CSV table of C-alpha atoms in Angstrom, one decimal:
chain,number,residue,atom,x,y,z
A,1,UNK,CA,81.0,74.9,96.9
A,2,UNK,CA,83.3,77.9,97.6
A,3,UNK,CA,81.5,80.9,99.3
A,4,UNK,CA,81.6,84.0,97.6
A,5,UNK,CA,84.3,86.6,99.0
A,6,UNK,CA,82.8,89.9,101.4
A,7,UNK,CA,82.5,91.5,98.8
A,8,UNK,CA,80.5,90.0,96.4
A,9,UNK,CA,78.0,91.4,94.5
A,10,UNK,CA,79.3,94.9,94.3
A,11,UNK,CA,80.9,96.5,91.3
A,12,UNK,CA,84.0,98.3,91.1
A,13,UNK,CA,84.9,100.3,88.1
A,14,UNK,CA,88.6,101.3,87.8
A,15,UNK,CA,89.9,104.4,85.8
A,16,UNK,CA,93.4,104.1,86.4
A,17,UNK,CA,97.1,103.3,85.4
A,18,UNK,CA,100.4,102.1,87.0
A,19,UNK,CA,99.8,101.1,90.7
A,20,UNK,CA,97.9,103.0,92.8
A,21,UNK,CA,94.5,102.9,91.9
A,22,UNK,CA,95.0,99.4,89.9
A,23,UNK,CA,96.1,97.9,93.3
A,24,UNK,CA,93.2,99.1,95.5
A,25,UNK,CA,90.8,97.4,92.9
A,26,UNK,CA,92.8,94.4,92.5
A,27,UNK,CA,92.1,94.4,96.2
A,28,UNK,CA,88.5,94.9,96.4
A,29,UNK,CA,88.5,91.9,93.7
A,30,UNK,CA,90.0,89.7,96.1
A,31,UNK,CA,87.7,90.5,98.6
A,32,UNK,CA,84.8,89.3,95.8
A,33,UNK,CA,84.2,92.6,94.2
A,34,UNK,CA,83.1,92.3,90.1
A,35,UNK,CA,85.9,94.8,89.2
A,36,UNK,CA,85.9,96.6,85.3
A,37,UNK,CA,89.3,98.2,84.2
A,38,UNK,CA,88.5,100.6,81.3
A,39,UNK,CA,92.0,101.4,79.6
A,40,UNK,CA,92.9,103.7,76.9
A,41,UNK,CA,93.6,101.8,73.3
A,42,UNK,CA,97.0,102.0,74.3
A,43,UNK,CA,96.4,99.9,77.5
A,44,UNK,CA,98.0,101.0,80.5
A,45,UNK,CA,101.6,101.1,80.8
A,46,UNK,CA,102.1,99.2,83.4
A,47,UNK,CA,101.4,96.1,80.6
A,48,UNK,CA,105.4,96.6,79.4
A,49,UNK,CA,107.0,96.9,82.4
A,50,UNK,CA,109.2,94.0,84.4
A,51,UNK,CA,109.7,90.5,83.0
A,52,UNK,CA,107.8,88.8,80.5
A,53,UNK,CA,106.8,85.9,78.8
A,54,UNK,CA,108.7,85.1,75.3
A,55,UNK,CA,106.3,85.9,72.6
A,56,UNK,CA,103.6,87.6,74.7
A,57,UNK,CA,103.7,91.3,74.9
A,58,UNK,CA,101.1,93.2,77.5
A,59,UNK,CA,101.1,90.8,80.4
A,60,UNK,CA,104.4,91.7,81.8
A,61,UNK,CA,104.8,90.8,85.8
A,62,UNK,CA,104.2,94.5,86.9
A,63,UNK,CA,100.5,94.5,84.9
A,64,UNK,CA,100.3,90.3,86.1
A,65,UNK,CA,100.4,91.1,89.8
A,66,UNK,CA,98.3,94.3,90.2
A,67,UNK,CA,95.4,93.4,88.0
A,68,UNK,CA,94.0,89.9,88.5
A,69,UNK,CA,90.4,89.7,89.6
A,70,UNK,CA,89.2,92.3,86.7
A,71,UNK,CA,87.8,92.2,83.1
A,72,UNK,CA,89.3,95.3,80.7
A,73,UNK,CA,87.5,97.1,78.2
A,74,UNK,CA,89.7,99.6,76.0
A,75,UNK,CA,88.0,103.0,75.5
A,76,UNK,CA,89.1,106.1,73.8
A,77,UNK,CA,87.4,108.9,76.2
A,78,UNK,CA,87.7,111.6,73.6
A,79,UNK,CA,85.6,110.0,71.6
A,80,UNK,CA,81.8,111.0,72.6
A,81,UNK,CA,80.2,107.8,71.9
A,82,UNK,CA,83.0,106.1,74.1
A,83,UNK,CA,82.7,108.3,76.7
A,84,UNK,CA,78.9,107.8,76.8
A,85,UNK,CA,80.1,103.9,77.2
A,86,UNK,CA,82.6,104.6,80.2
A,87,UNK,CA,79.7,107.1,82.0
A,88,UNK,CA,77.0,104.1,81.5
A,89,UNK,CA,79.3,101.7,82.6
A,90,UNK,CA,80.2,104.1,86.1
A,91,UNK,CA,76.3,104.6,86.7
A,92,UNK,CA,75.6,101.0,87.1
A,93,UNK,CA,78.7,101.0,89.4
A,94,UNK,CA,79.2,101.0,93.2
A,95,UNK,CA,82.4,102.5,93.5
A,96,UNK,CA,84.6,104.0,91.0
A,97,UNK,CA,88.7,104.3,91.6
A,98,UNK,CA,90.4,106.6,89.6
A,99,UNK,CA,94.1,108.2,89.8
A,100,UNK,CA,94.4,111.0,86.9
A,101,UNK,CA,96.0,113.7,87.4
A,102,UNK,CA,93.7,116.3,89.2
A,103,UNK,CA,91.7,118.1,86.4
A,104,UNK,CA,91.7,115.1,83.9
A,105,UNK,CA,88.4,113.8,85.2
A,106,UNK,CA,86.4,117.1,85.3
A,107,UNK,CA,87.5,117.8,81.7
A,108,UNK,CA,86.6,114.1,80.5
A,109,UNK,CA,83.1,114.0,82.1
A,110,UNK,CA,84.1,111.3,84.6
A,111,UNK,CA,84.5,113.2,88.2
A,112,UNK,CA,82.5,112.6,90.9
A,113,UNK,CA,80.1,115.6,90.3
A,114,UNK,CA,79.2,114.0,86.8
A,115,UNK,CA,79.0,110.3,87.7
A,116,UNK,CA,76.7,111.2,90.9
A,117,UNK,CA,74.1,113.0,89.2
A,118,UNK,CA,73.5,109.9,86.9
A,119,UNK,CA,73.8,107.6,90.2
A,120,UNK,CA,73.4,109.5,93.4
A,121,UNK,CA,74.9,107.3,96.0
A,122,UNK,CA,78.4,106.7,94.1
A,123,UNK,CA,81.3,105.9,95.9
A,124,UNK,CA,83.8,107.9,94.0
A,125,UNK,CA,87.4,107.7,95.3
A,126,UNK,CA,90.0,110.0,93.7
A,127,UNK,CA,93.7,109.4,94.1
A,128,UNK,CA,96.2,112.4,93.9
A,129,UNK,CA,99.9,112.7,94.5
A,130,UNK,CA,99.9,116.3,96.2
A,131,UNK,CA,96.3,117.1,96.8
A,132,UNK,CA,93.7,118.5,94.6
A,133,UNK,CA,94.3,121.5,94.3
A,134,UNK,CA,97.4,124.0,95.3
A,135,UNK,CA,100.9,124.6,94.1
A,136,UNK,CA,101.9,120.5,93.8
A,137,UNK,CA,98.5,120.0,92.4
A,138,UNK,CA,99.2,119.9,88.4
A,139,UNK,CA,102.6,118.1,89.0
A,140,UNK,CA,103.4,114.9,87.1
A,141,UNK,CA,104.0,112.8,90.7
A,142,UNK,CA,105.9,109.1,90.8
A,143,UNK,CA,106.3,107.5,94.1
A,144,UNK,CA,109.7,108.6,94.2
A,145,UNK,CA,108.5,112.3,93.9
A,146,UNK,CA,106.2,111.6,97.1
A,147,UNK,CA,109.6,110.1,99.1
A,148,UNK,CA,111.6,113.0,98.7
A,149,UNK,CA,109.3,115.6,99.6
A,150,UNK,CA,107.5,113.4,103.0
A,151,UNK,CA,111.1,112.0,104.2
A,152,UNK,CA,111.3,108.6,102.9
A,153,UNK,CA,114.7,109.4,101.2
A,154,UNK,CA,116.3,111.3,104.3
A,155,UNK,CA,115.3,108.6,106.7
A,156,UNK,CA,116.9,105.9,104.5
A,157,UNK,CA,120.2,107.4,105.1
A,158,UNK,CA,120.6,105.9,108.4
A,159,UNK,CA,123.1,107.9,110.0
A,160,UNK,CA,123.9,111.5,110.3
A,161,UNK,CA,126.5,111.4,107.9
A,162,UNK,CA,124.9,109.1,105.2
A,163,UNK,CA,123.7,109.8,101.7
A,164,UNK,CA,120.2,109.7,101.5
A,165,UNK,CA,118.5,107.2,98.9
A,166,UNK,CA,115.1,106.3,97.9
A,167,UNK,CA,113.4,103.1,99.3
A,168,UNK,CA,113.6,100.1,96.5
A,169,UNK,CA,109.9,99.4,95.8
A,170,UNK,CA,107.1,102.1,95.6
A,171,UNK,CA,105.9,101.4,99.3
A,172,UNK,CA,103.9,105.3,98.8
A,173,UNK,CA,101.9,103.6,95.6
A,174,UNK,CA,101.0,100.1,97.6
A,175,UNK,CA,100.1,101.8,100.9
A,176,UNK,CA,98.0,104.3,99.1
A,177,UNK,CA,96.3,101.3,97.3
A,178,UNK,CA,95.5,99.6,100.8
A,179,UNK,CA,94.2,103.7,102.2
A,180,UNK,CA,91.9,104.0,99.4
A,181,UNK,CA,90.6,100.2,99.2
A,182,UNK,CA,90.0,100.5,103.3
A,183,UNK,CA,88.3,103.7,102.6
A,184,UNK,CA,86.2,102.4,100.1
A,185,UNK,CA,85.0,99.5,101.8
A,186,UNK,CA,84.0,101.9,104.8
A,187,UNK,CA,82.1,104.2,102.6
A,188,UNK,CA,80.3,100.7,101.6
A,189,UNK,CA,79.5,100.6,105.1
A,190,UNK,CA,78.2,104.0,105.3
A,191,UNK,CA,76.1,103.5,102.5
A,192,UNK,CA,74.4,100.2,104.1
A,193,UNK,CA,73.9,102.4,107.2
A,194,UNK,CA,72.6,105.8,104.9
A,195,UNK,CA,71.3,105.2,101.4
A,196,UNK,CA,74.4,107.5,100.9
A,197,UNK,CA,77.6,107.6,98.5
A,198,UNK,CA,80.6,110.3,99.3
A,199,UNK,CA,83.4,111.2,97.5
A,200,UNK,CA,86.7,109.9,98.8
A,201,UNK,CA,90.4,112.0,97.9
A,202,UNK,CA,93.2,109.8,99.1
A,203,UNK,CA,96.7,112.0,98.4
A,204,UNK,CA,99.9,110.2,98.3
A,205,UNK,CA,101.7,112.4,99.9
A,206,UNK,CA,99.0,112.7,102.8
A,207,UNK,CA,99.5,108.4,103.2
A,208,UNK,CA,102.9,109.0,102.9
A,209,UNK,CA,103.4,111.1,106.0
A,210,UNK,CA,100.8,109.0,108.2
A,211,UNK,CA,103.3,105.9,107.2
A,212,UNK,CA,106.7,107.9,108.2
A,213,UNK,CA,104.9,109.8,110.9
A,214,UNK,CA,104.8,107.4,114.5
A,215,UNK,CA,108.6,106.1,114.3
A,216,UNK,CA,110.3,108.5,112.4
A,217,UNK,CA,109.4,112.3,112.6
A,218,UNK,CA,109.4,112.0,116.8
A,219,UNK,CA,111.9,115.1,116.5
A,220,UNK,CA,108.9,117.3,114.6
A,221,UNK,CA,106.3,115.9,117.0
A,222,UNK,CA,106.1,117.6,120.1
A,223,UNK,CA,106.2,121.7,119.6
A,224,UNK,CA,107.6,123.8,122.0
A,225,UNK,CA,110.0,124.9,125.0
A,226,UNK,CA,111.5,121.7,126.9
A,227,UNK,CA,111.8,118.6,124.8
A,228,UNK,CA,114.2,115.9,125.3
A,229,UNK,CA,115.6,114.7,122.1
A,230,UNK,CA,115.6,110.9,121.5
A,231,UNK,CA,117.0,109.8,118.8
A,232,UNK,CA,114.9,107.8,115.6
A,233,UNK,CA,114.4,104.3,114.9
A,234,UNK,CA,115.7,105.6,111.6
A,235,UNK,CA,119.0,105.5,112.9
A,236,UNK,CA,119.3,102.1,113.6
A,237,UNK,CA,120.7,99.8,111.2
A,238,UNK,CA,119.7,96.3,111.4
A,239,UNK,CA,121.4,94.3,108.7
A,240,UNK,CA,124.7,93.3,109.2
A,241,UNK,CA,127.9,91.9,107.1
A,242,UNK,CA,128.9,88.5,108.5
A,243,UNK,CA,131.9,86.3,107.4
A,244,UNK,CA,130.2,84.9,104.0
A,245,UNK,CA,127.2,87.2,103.8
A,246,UNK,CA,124.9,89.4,105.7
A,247,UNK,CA,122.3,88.8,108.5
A,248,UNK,CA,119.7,91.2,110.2
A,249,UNK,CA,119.4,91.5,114.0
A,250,UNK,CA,116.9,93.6,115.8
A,251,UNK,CA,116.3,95.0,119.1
A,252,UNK,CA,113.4,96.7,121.0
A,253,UNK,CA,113.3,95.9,124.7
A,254,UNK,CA,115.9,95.4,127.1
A,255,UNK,CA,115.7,92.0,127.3
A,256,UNK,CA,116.5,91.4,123.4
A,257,UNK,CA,119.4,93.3,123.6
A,258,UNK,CA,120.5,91.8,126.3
A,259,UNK,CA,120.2,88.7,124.5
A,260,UNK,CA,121.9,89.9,121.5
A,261,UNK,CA,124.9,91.3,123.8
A,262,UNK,CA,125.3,87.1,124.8
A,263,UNK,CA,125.6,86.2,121.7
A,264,UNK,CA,127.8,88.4,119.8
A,265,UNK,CA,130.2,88.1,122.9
A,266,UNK,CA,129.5,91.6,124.2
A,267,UNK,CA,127.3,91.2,128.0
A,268,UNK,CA,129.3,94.2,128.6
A,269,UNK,CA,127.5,96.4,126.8
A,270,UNK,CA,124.3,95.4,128.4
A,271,UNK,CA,125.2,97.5,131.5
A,272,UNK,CA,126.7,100.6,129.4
A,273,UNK,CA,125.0,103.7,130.1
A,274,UNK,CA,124.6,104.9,126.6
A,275,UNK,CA,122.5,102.0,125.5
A,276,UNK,CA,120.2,101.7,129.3
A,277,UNK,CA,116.5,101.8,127.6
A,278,UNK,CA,115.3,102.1,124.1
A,279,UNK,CA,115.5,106.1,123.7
A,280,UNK,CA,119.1,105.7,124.5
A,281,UNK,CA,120.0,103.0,122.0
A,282,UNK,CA,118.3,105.2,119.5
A,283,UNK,CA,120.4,108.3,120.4
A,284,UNK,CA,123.4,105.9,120.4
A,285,UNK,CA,122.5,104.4,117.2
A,286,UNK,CA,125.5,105.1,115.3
A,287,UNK,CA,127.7,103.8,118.3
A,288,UNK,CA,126.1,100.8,118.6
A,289,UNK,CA,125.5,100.0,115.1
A,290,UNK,CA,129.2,99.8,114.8
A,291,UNK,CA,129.9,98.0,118.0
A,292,UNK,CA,127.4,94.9,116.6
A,293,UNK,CA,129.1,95.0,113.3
A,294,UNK,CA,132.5,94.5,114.6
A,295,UNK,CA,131.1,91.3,116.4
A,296,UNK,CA,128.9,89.6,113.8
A,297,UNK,CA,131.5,90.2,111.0
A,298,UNK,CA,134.1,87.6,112.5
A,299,UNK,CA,131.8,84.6,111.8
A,300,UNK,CA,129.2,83.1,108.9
A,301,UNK,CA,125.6,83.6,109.0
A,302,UNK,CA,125.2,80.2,109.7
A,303,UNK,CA,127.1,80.1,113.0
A,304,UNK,CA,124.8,83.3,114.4
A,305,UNK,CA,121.5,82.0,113.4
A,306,UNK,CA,120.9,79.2,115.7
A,307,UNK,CA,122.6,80.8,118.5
A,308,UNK,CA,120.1,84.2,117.7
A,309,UNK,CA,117.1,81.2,117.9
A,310,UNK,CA,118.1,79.8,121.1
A,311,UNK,CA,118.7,83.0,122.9
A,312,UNK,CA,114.8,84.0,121.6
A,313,UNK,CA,116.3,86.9,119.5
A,314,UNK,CA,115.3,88.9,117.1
A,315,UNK,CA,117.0,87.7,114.2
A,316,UNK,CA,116.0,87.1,110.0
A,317,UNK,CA,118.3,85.6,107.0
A,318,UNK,CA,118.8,88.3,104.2
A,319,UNK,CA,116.8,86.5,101.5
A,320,UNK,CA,117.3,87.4,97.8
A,321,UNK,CA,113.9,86.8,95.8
A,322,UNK,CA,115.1,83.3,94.6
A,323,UNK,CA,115.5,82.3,98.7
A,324,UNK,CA,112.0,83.9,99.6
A,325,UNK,CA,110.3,81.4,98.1
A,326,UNK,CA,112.5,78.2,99.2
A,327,UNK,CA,112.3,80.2,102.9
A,328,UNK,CA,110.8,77.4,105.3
A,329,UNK,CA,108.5,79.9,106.8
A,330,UNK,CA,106.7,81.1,103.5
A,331,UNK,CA,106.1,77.6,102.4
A,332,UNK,CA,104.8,76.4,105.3
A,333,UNK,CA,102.4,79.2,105.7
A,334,UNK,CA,101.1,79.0,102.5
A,335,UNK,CA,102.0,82.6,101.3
A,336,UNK,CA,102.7,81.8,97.7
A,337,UNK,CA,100.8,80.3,94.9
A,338,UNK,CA,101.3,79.2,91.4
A,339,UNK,CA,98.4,79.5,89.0
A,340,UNK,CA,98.1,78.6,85.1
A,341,UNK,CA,97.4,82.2,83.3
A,342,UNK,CA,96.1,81.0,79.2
A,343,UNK,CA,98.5,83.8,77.9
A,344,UNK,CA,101.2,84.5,80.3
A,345,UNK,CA,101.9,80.8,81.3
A,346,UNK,CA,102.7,79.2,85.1
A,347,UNK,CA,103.2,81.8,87.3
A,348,UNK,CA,103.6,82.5,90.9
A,349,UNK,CA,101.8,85.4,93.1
A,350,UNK,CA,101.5,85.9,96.6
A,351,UNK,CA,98.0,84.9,98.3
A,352,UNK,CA,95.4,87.4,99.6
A,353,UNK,CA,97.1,88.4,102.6
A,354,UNK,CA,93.5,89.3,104.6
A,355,UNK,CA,92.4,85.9,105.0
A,356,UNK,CA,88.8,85.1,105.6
A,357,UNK,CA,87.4,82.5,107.8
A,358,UNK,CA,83.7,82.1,106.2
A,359,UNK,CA,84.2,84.4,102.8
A,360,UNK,CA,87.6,83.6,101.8
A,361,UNK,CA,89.5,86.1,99.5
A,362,UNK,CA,90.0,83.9,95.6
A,363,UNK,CA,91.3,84.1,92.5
A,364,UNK,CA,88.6,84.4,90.0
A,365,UNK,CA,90.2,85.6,87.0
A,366,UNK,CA,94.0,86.3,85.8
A,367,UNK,CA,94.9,89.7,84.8
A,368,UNK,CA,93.0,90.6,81.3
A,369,UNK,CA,95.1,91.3,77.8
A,370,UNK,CA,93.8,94.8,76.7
A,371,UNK,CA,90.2,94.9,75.9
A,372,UNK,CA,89.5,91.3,76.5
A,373,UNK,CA,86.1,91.6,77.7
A,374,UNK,CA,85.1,94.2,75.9
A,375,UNK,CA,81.9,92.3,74.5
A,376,UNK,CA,81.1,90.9,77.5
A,377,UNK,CA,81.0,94.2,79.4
A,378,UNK,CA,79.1,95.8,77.2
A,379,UNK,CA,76.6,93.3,77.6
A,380,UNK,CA,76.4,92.8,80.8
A,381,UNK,CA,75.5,96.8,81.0
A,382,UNK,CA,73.5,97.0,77.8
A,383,UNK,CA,75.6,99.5,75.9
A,384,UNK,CA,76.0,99.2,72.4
A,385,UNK,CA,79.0,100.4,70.9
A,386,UNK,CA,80.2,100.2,67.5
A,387,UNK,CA,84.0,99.0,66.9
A,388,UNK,CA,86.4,101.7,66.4
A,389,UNK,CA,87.5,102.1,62.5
């Protein structure tokens, strides 16, 4: 018999849309938590974005692989009688994870000020993108937003002469979703310890600097008279063009790049002065990002890679998304799966990545189509609720 994940038995209700808050529950439902996602009629709109099975509309990839482990119920909150449902369904709750805008969930009865006078040790976690309150607070705020304003963008340049760019996936949305699932788990803890619930605020833009912070903002880190610059990992560039494609190489202590000097032909430059300890090769960067391109671009990927393995380097293939899952390495650890959804057909999804020795992290259920344990919810917390005309 499988055991139940560390989370079992507690209840997570979900008040949210796109990835942020929908992530952190998909999370705690891995872990075992029963997780209810209350969406507007509409649904959310993640449901229409990314690819999609033929014929099925509202299970697109984006909603399938941020919302499995959770039963949806479709509410309209301005109606009283529905919001009466969403508030009964929140008291019974152990945690509720919501990311409106600040403001939305005073004005629909759903903050935590509400919900923890009708159940006084709530965990109530609220996500924002530029804090509560303040002159970013009303702001309509996308990951992207968050990456301009914390650095992301800048640091993606590379150089000091190259165009900044935003990162290619909303890492601000997904590391916000990990903050506020950690956070909630420890105020679990708390609550063992206490008898006591607490309201959590998780801001975007406050995850987003503690991300960017220890490698890349070391020139904004020490204040004052008599600090030695040092350059930023940010700098660095680690994928290269080769002959028929591109490869990445790394570096970090002196013994890796010596080993990369070997085998790109260049032991000289193991003994330049410029490039003597980490801090230097940072402060060089630009230098000798050029000097390793001009080596690795005169042969194929395939002649550098076992050379790079033999010399214990630091080394990686470029994989596009079709080579990720043939790669050798995420096969044999298992990192993928392919499940049988009854609506969106086979598809594939990465495995809990926490994985748990006695209470292992499961799939339990697909992600819902809109509403489609509406009944069942309703139920379960004995609320009746007329159909909608």
């Amino acid at each position: 018999m499988m055991k139940a994940g560390p989370l079992a038995g507690i209840r997570v209700l979900e008040l949210g849309t796109n990835l942020s808050a929908p992530l952190a529950t998909m999370t705690l439902g891995d872990q075992g938590a029963s997780v209810i996602k209350i969406e507007t009629p509409a649904g959310d709109q993640l449901r229409y974005s990314g690819a999609r099975r033929e014929g099925v509309r509202g299970l697109n990839t984006m909603f399938l692989n941020a919302n499995r482990n959770k039963r949806s119920i479709a509410l309209d909150l301005k109606r009283p009688e529905e919001l009466a449902a969403a508030q009964g369904i929140a008291a019974q709750c152990d945690v509720v994870v919501q990311n409106y805008r600040p403001g939305v969930a005073e004005r629909l009865g759903l903050d935590y000020a509400t919900l923890r006078a009708l159940r006084p040790d709530i965990i109530y976690v609220s996500i924002d993108g530029l804090g509560r309150d303040g002159p970013g607070a009303k702001r309509k705020v996308y990951d992207i937003v968050v990456q301009g304003i914390a650095g992301f963008a800048a640091a993606q340049a590379g150089g000091a002469d190259g165009e900044p760019t935003t990162m290619k996936t909303t890492v601000i949305d997904k590391t916000t979703a990990l903050v506020a699932a950690q956070a909630a788990t420890a105020a679990l803890l708390v609550r063992e310890r206490t008898g006591e619930g607490q309201h959590i605020t998780v801001s975007m833009l406050d995850v987003a600097l503690s991300f960017l912070w220890p490698e890349i903002m070391g020139s904004t880190t020490l204040i004052g008279e008599g600090v030695v610059p040092g350059g930023s990992l940010a700098a660095v560039r680690y994928c290269h063009r080769t002959a028929n494609g591109h490869i990445l190489v790394g570096y970090v202590s002196n013994d890796e790049f010596a080993a990369l000097c070997r085998v790109i032909g260049r032991a000289d430059l193991i003994d330049d002065p410029r490039f003597a300890d980490i801090g230097q090769r940072f402060a060089a960067a630009d230098a000798l990002n050029e000097l390793i391109a001009a080596a690795l671009v005169t042969r194929p990927t395939e002649y550098w890679l076992p050379l790079l393995e033999a010399a214990d380097g630091i080394y990686a293939p470029v994989n596009s998304p079709e080579q990720v899952i043939a790669d050798p390495l995420v096969r044999h650890a298992g990192s993928l799966t392919v499940h049988e959804h009854p609506l969106a057909g086979t598809y594939r999804q990465p495995v809990h990545p926490a994985r748990f020795g006695g209470t292992p992290a499961t799939l339990r259920r697909h992600a819902p189509a809109l509403n489609e344990h509406r009944a069942e919810v309703l139920a379960e917390f004995g609320i009746t609720l007329e159909e909608r005309p």
